[in-house]
Amino acid sequence: TERYLAKNLERLQIVVRDKGGFDVKASAEALAAGADPSMSSSFGLQTIRERMKALNGQFEFQSAPKQGTTATILVPIPR
């Protein structure tokens, strides 16, 4: 797992990458079909996305089986 943290006067950026990966669409479909939310990665991703929205930040996520995963969080720093 690779981690990156950067900060400037305007924002904090956190990036996490790994070599794993999963099918994000299939995970979201399983949750929509009634899968236990605590067992779904989509549930956690949606929670992070909502928290970033509440902070006027951004959450970007990309993943594919055997192609790795990259998660990026951008949070504005109040002045």
mmCIF file of N, CA and C in Angstrom:
data_model
loop_
_atom_site.group_PDB
_atom_site.id
_atom_site.type_symbol
_atom_site.label_atom_id
_atom_site.label_comp_id
_atom_site.label_asym_id
_atom_site.label_seq_id
_atom_site.Cartn_x
_atom_site.Cartn_y
_atom_site.Cartn_z
ATOM 1 N N THR A 1 0.845 -1.179 0.000
ATOM 2 C CA THR A 1 0.000 0.000 0.000
ATOM 3 C C THR A 1 0.888 1.239 0.000
ATOM 4 N N GLU A 2 0.554 2.176 -0.832
ATOM 5 C CA GLU A 2 1.265 3.448 -0.942
ATOM 6 C C GLU A 2 0.365 4.546 -0.393
ATOM 7 N N ARG A 3 0.929 5.418 0.432
ATOM 8 C CA ARG A 3 0.169 6.524 1.021
ATOM 9 C C ARG A 3 0.874 7.830 0.726
ATOM 10 N N TYR A 4 0.083 8.873 0.520
ATOM 11 C CA TYR A 4 0.621 10.183 0.189
ATOM 12 C C TYR A 4 -0.221 11.228 0.904
ATOM 13 N N LEU A 5 0.427 12.179 1.530
ATOM 14 C CA LEU A 5 -0.256 13.257 2.232
ATOM 15 C C LEU A 5 0.397 14.568 1.832
ATOM 16 N N ALA A 6 -0.400 15.536 1.437
ATOM 17 C CA ALA A 6 0.118 16.856 1.072
ATOM 18 C C ALA A 6 -0.808 17.920 1.647
ATOM 19 N N LYS A 7 -0.235 19.038 1.999
ATOM 20 C CA LYS A 7 -1.016 20.139 2.568
ATOM 21 C C LYS A 7 -0.453 21.439 2.039
ATOM 22 N N ASN A 8 -1.346 22.345 1.672
ATOM 23 C CA ASN A 8 -0.936 23.702 1.378
ATOM 24 C C ASN A 8 -1.883 24.632 2.125
ATOM 25 N N LEU A 9 -1.857 25.903 1.826
ATOM 26 C CA LEU A 9 -2.703 26.846 2.568
ATOM 27 C C LEU A 9 -4.191 26.657 2.308
ATOM 28 N N GLU A 10 -4.518 25.997 1.196
ATOM 29 C CA GLU A 10 -5.921 25.881 0.810
ATOM 30 C C GLU A 10 -6.552 24.519 1.076
ATOM 31 N N ARG A 11 -5.744 23.443 1.045
ATOM 32 C CA ARG A 11 -6.361 22.128 1.177
ATOM 33 C C ARG A 11 -5.388 21.061 1.669
ATOM 34 N N LEU A 12 -5.994 19.996 2.147
ATOM 35 C CA LEU A 12 -5.279 18.786 2.548
ATOM 36 C C LEU A 12 -5.634 17.714 1.522
ATOM 37 N N GLN A 13 -4.622 17.005 1.033
ATOM 38 C CA GLN A 13 -4.844 15.940 0.064
ATOM 39 C C GLN A 13 -4.271 14.646 0.621
ATOM 40 N N ILE A 14 -5.088 13.598 0.603
ATOM 41 C CA ILE A 14 -4.670 12.268 1.044
ATOM 42 C C ILE A 14 -4.935 11.301 -0.100
ATOM 43 N N VAL A 15 -3.903 10.549 -0.479
ATOM 44 C CA VAL A 15 -4.032 9.555 -1.543
ATOM 45 C C VAL A 15 -3.557 8.211 -1.001
ATOM 46 N N VAL A 16 -4.341 7.178 -1.222
ATOM 47 C CA VAL A 16 -3.973 5.813 -0.833
ATOM 48 C C VAL A 16 -4.131 4.932 -2.068
ATOM 49 N N ARG A 17 -3.072 4.155 -2.372
ATOM 50 C CA ARG A 17 -3.097 3.240 -3.522
ATOM 51 C C ARG A 17 -2.690 1.852 -3.058
ATOM 52 N N ASP A 18 -3.296 0.841 -3.674
ATOM 53 C CA ASP A 18 -2.834 -0.525 -3.445
ATOM 54 C C ASP A 18 -2.938 -1.309 -4.748
ATOM 55 N N LYS A 19 -2.419 -2.511 -4.719
ATOM 56 C CA LYS A 19 -2.370 -3.336 -5.926
ATOM 57 C C LYS A 19 -3.570 -4.266 -6.038
ATOM 58 N N GLY A 20 -4.442 -4.231 -5.036
ATOM 59 C CA GLY A 20 -5.618 -5.104 -5.054
ATOM 60 C C GLY A 20 -6.624 -4.621 -6.067
ATOM 61 N N GLY A 21 -7.794 -4.366 -5.647
ATOM 62 C CA GLY A 21 -8.841 -3.873 -6.521
ATOM 63 C C GLY A 21 -10.070 -4.750 -6.451
ATOM 64 N N PHE A 22 -11.192 -4.165 -6.782
ATOM 65 C CA PHE A 22 -12.448 -4.906 -6.797
ATOM 66 C C PHE A 22 -13.403 -4.230 -7.765
ATOM 67 N N ASP A 23 -14.482 -4.903 -8.071
ATOM 68 C CA ASP A 23 -15.483 -4.397 -8.998
ATOM 69 C C ASP A 23 -16.440 -3.491 -8.220
ATOM 70 N N VAL A 24 -16.250 -2.184 -8.350
ATOM 71 C CA VAL A 24 -17.044 -1.208 -7.605
ATOM 72 C C VAL A 24 -18.518 -1.325 -7.979
ATOM 73 N N LYS A 25 -18.810 -1.483 -9.253
ATOM 74 C CA LYS A 25 -20.204 -1.575 -9.718
ATOM 75 C C LYS A 25 -20.897 -2.797 -9.125
ATOM 76 N N ALA A 26 -20.218 -3.944 -9.120
ATOM 77 C CA ALA A 26 -20.817 -5.162 -8.561
ATOM 78 C C ALA A 26 -21.086 -5.003 -7.070
ATOM 79 N N SER A 27 -20.194 -4.333 -6.373
ATOM 80 C CA SER A 27 -20.375 -4.109 -4.946
ATOM 81 C C SER A 27 -21.587 -3.217 -4.690
ATOM 82 N N ALA A 28 -21.744 -2.165 -5.493
ATOM 83 C CA ALA A 28 -22.892 -1.265 -5.352
ATOM 84 C C ALA A 28 -24.195 -1.992 -5.689
ATOM 85 N N GLU A 29 -24.150 -2.843 -6.708
ATOM 86 C CA GLU A 29 -25.350 -3.603 -7.084
ATOM 87 C C GLU A 29 -25.747 -4.583 -5.987
ATOM 88 N N ALA A 30 -24.778 -5.202 -5.343
ATOM 89 C CA ALA A 30 -25.073 -6.134 -4.248
ATOM 90 C C ALA A 30 -25.737 -5.398 -3.095
ATOM 91 N N LEU A 31 -25.250 -4.206 -2.801
ATOM 92 C CA LEU A 31 -25.844 -3.401 -1.731
ATOM 93 C C LEU A 31 -27.286 -3.030 -2.092
ATOM 94 N N ALA A 32 -27.511 -2.618 -3.337
ATOM 95 C CA ALA A 32 -28.856 -2.253 -3.788
ATOM 96 C C ALA A 32 -29.804 -3.451 -3.756
ATOM 97 N N ALA A 33 -29.244 -4.645 -3.935
ATOM 98 C CA ALA A 33 -30.061 -5.860 -3.937
ATOM 99 C C ALA A 33 -30.348 -6.379 -2.531
ATOM 100 N N GLY A 34 -29.838 -5.677 -1.526
ATOM 101 C CA GLY A 34 -30.160 -6.062 -0.160
ATOM 102 C C GLY A 34 -29.040 -6.703 0.624
ATOM 103 N N ALA A 35 -27.808 -6.657 0.116
ATOM 104 C CA ALA A 35 -26.677 -7.210 0.863
ATOM 105 C C ALA A 35 -26.501 -6.450 2.173
ATOM 106 N N ASP A 36 -25.934 -7.111 3.149
ATOM 107 C CA ASP A 36 -25.673 -6.494 4.444
ATOM 108 C C ASP A 36 -24.746 -5.292 4.241
ATOM 109 N N PRO A 37 -25.196 -4.063 4.549
ATOM 110 C CA PRO A 37 -24.378 -2.873 4.314
ATOM 111 C C PRO A 37 -23.021 -2.914 4.996
ATOM 112 N N SER A 38 -22.935 -3.556 6.144
ATOM 113 C CA SER A 38 -21.661 -3.600 6.855
ATOM 114 C C SER A 38 -20.638 -4.476 6.137
ATOM 115 N N MET A 39 -21.092 -5.311 5.200
ATOM 116 C CA MET A 39 -20.199 -6.195 4.462
ATOM 117 C C MET A 39 -19.873 -5.649 3.077
ATOM 118 N N SER A 40 -20.413 -4.499 2.744
ATOM 119 C CA SER A 40 -20.220 -3.933 1.412
ATOM 120 C C SER A 40 -19.234 -2.780 1.444
ATOM 121 N N SER A 41 -18.247 -2.805 0.550
ATOM 122 C CA SER A 41 -17.303 -1.706 0.461
ATOM 123 C C SER A 41 -18.002 -0.451 -0.057
ATOM 124 N N SER A 42 -19.078 -0.606 -0.814
ATOM 125 C CA SER A 42 -19.801 0.559 -1.318
ATOM 126 C C SER A 42 -20.404 1.377 -0.185
ATOM 127 N N PHE A 43 -20.824 0.721 0.876
ATOM 128 C CA PHE A 43 -21.396 1.424 2.017
ATOM 129 C C PHE A 43 -20.360 2.355 2.636
ATOM 130 N N GLY A 44 -19.146 1.853 2.850
ATOM 131 C CA GLY A 44 -18.080 2.674 3.419
ATOM 132 C C GLY A 44 -17.670 3.795 2.494
ATOM 133 N N LEU A 45 -17.613 3.516 1.206
ATOM 134 C CA LEU A 45 -17.257 4.547 0.230
ATOM 135 C C LEU A 45 -18.301 5.647 0.190
ATOM 136 N N GLN A 46 -19.572 5.263 0.254
ATOM 137 C CA GLN A 46 -20.640 6.263 0.256
ATOM 138 C C GLN A 46 -20.568 7.118 1.523
ATOM 139 N N THR A 47 -20.228 6.517 2.643
ATOM 140 C CA THR A 47 -20.094 7.265 3.892
ATOM 141 C C THR A 47 -18.978 8.302 3.785
ATOM 142 N N ILE A 48 -17.845 7.905 3.234
ATOM 143 C CA ILE A 48 -16.736 8.845 3.049
ATOM 144 C C ILE A 48 -17.161 9.970 2.108
ATOM 145 N N ARG A 49 -17.825 9.614 1.020
ATOM 146 C CA ARG A 49 -18.273 10.618 0.042
ATOM 147 C C ARG A 49 -19.199 11.639 0.710
ATOM 148 N N GLU A 50 -20.118 11.179 1.545
ATOM 149 C CA GLU A 50 -21.042 12.082 2.238
ATOM 150 C C GLU A 50 -20.310 12.992 3.227
ATOM 151 N N ARG A 51 -19.335 12.452 3.924
ATOM 152 C CA ARG A 51 -18.574 13.272 4.873
ATOM 153 C C ARG A 51 -17.765 14.343 4.158
ATOM 154 N N MET A 52 -17.178 13.991 3.027
ATOM 155 C CA MET A 52 -16.413 14.973 2.260
ATOM 156 C C MET A 52 -17.324 16.075 1.731
ATOM 157 N N LYS A 53 -18.512 15.690 1.298
ATOM 158 C CA LYS A 53 -19.484 16.673 0.810
ATOM 159 C C LYS A 53 -19.850 17.650 1.928
ATOM 160 N N ALA A 54 -20.042 17.134 3.139
ATOM 161 C CA ALA A 54 -20.389 17.980 4.284
ATOM 162 C C ALA A 54 -19.267 18.964 4.620
ATOM 163 N N LEU A 55 -18.024 18.595 4.289
ATOM 164 C CA LEU A 55 -16.866 19.453 4.551
ATOM 165 C C LEU A 55 -16.464 20.282 3.327
ATOM 166 N N ASN A 56 -17.315 20.271 2.299
ATOM 167 C CA ASN A 56 -17.003 20.924 1.020
ATOM 168 C C ASN A 56 -15.731 20.370 0.395
ATOM 169 N N GLY A 57 -15.490 19.100 0.631
ATOM 170 C CA GLY A 57 -14.321 18.437 0.072
ATOM 171 C C GLY A 57 -14.716 17.535 -1.081
ATOM 172 N N GLN A 58 -13.767 16.712 -1.510
ATOM 173 C CA GLN A 58 -13.992 15.802 -2.617
ATOM 174 C C GLN A 58 -13.457 14.421 -2.253
ATOM 175 N N PHE A 59 -14.080 13.415 -2.828
ATOM 176 C CA PHE A 59 -13.610 12.043 -2.691
ATOM 177 C C PHE A 59 -13.632 11.409 -4.061
ATOM 178 N N GLU A 60 -12.477 10.952 -4.511
ATOM 179 C CA GLU A 60 -12.368 10.286 -5.800
ATOM 180 C C GLU A 60 -11.898 8.863 -5.549
ATOM 181 N N PHE A 61 -12.511 7.919 -6.249
ATOM 182 C CA PHE A 61 -12.199 6.518 -6.018
ATOM 183 C C PHE A 61 -12.213 5.765 -7.331
ATOM 184 N N GLN A 62 -11.163 4.998 -7.571
ATOM 185 C CA GLN A 62 -11.080 4.158 -8.759
ATOM 186 C C GLN A 62 -10.568 2.790 -8.342
ATOM 187 N N SER A 63 -11.196 1.744 -8.866
ATOM 188 C CA SER A 63 -10.756 0.395 -8.555
ATOM 189 C C SER A 63 -11.242 -0.555 -9.639
ATOM 190 N N ALA A 64 -10.446 -1.565 -9.896
ATOM 191 C CA ALA A 64 -10.818 -2.637 -10.816
ATOM 192 C C ALA A 64 -10.061 -3.886 -10.379
ATOM 193 N N PRO A 65 -10.704 -5.056 -10.499
ATOM 194 C CA PRO A 65 -10.033 -6.290 -10.088
ATOM 195 C C PRO A 65 -8.658 -6.439 -10.744
ATOM 196 N N LYS A 66 -7.668 -6.754 -9.931
ATOM 197 C CA LYS A 66 -6.285 -6.988 -10.357
ATOM 198 C C LYS A 66 -5.612 -5.785 -11.013
ATOM 199 N N GLN A 67 -6.248 -4.613 -10.925
ATOM 200 C CA GLN A 67 -5.657 -3.412 -11.515
ATOM 201 C C GLN A 67 -5.380 -2.343 -10.470
ATOM 202 N N GLY A 68 -5.703 -2.622 -9.240
ATOM 203 C CA GLY A 68 -5.395 -1.693 -8.168
ATOM 204 C C GLY A 68 -6.539 -0.770 -7.807
ATOM 205 N N THR A 69 -6.316 -0.068 -6.725
ATOM 206 C CA THR A 69 -7.289 0.873 -6.194
ATOM 207 C C THR A 69 -6.577 2.169 -5.841
ATOM 208 N N THR A 70 -7.211 3.294 -6.161
ATOM 209 C CA THR A 70 -6.703 4.602 -5.754
ATOM 210 C C THR A 70 -7.853 5.377 -5.137
ATOM 211 N N ALA A 71 -7.644 5.845 -3.918
ATOM 212 C CA ALA A 71 -8.631 6.680 -3.231
ATOM 213 C C ALA A 71 -7.970 8.021 -2.921
ATOM 214 N N THR A 72 -8.635 9.112 -3.298
ATOM 215 C CA THR A 72 -8.106 10.454 -3.072
ATOM 216 C C THR A 72 -9.135 11.274 -2.318
ATOM 217 N N ILE A 73 -8.685 11.904 -1.240
ATOM 218 C CA ILE A 73 -9.541 12.794 -0.438
ATOM 219 C C ILE A 73 -8.924 14.184 -0.492
ATOM 220 N N LEU A 74 -9.751 15.173 -0.822
ATOM 221 C CA LEU A 74 -9.340 16.572 -0.835
ATOM 222 C C LEU A 74 -10.240 17.330 0.127
ATOM 223 N N VAL A 75 -9.644 17.975 1.117
ATOM 224 C CA VAL A 75 -10.416 18.695 2.120
ATOM 225 C C VAL A 75 -9.917 20.127 2.190
ATOM 226 N N PRO A 76 -10.819 21.100 1.998
ATOM 227 C CA PRO A 76 -10.390 22.493 2.113
ATOM 228 C C PRO A 76 -10.023 22.818 3.559
ATOM 229 N N ILE A 77 -9.038 23.677 3.713
ATOM 230 C CA ILE A 77 -8.598 24.114 5.037
ATOM 231 C C ILE A 77 -9.201 25.491 5.287
ATOM 232 N N PRO A 78 -10.050 25.603 6.306
ATOM 233 C CA PRO A 78 -10.659 26.915 6.600
ATOM 234 C C PRO A 78 -9.579 27.926 7.004
ATOM 235 N N ARG A 79 -9.814 29.153 6.625
ATOM 236 C CA ARG A 79 -8.866 30.229 6.976
ATOM 237 C C ARG A 79 -9.237 30.872 8.276
#
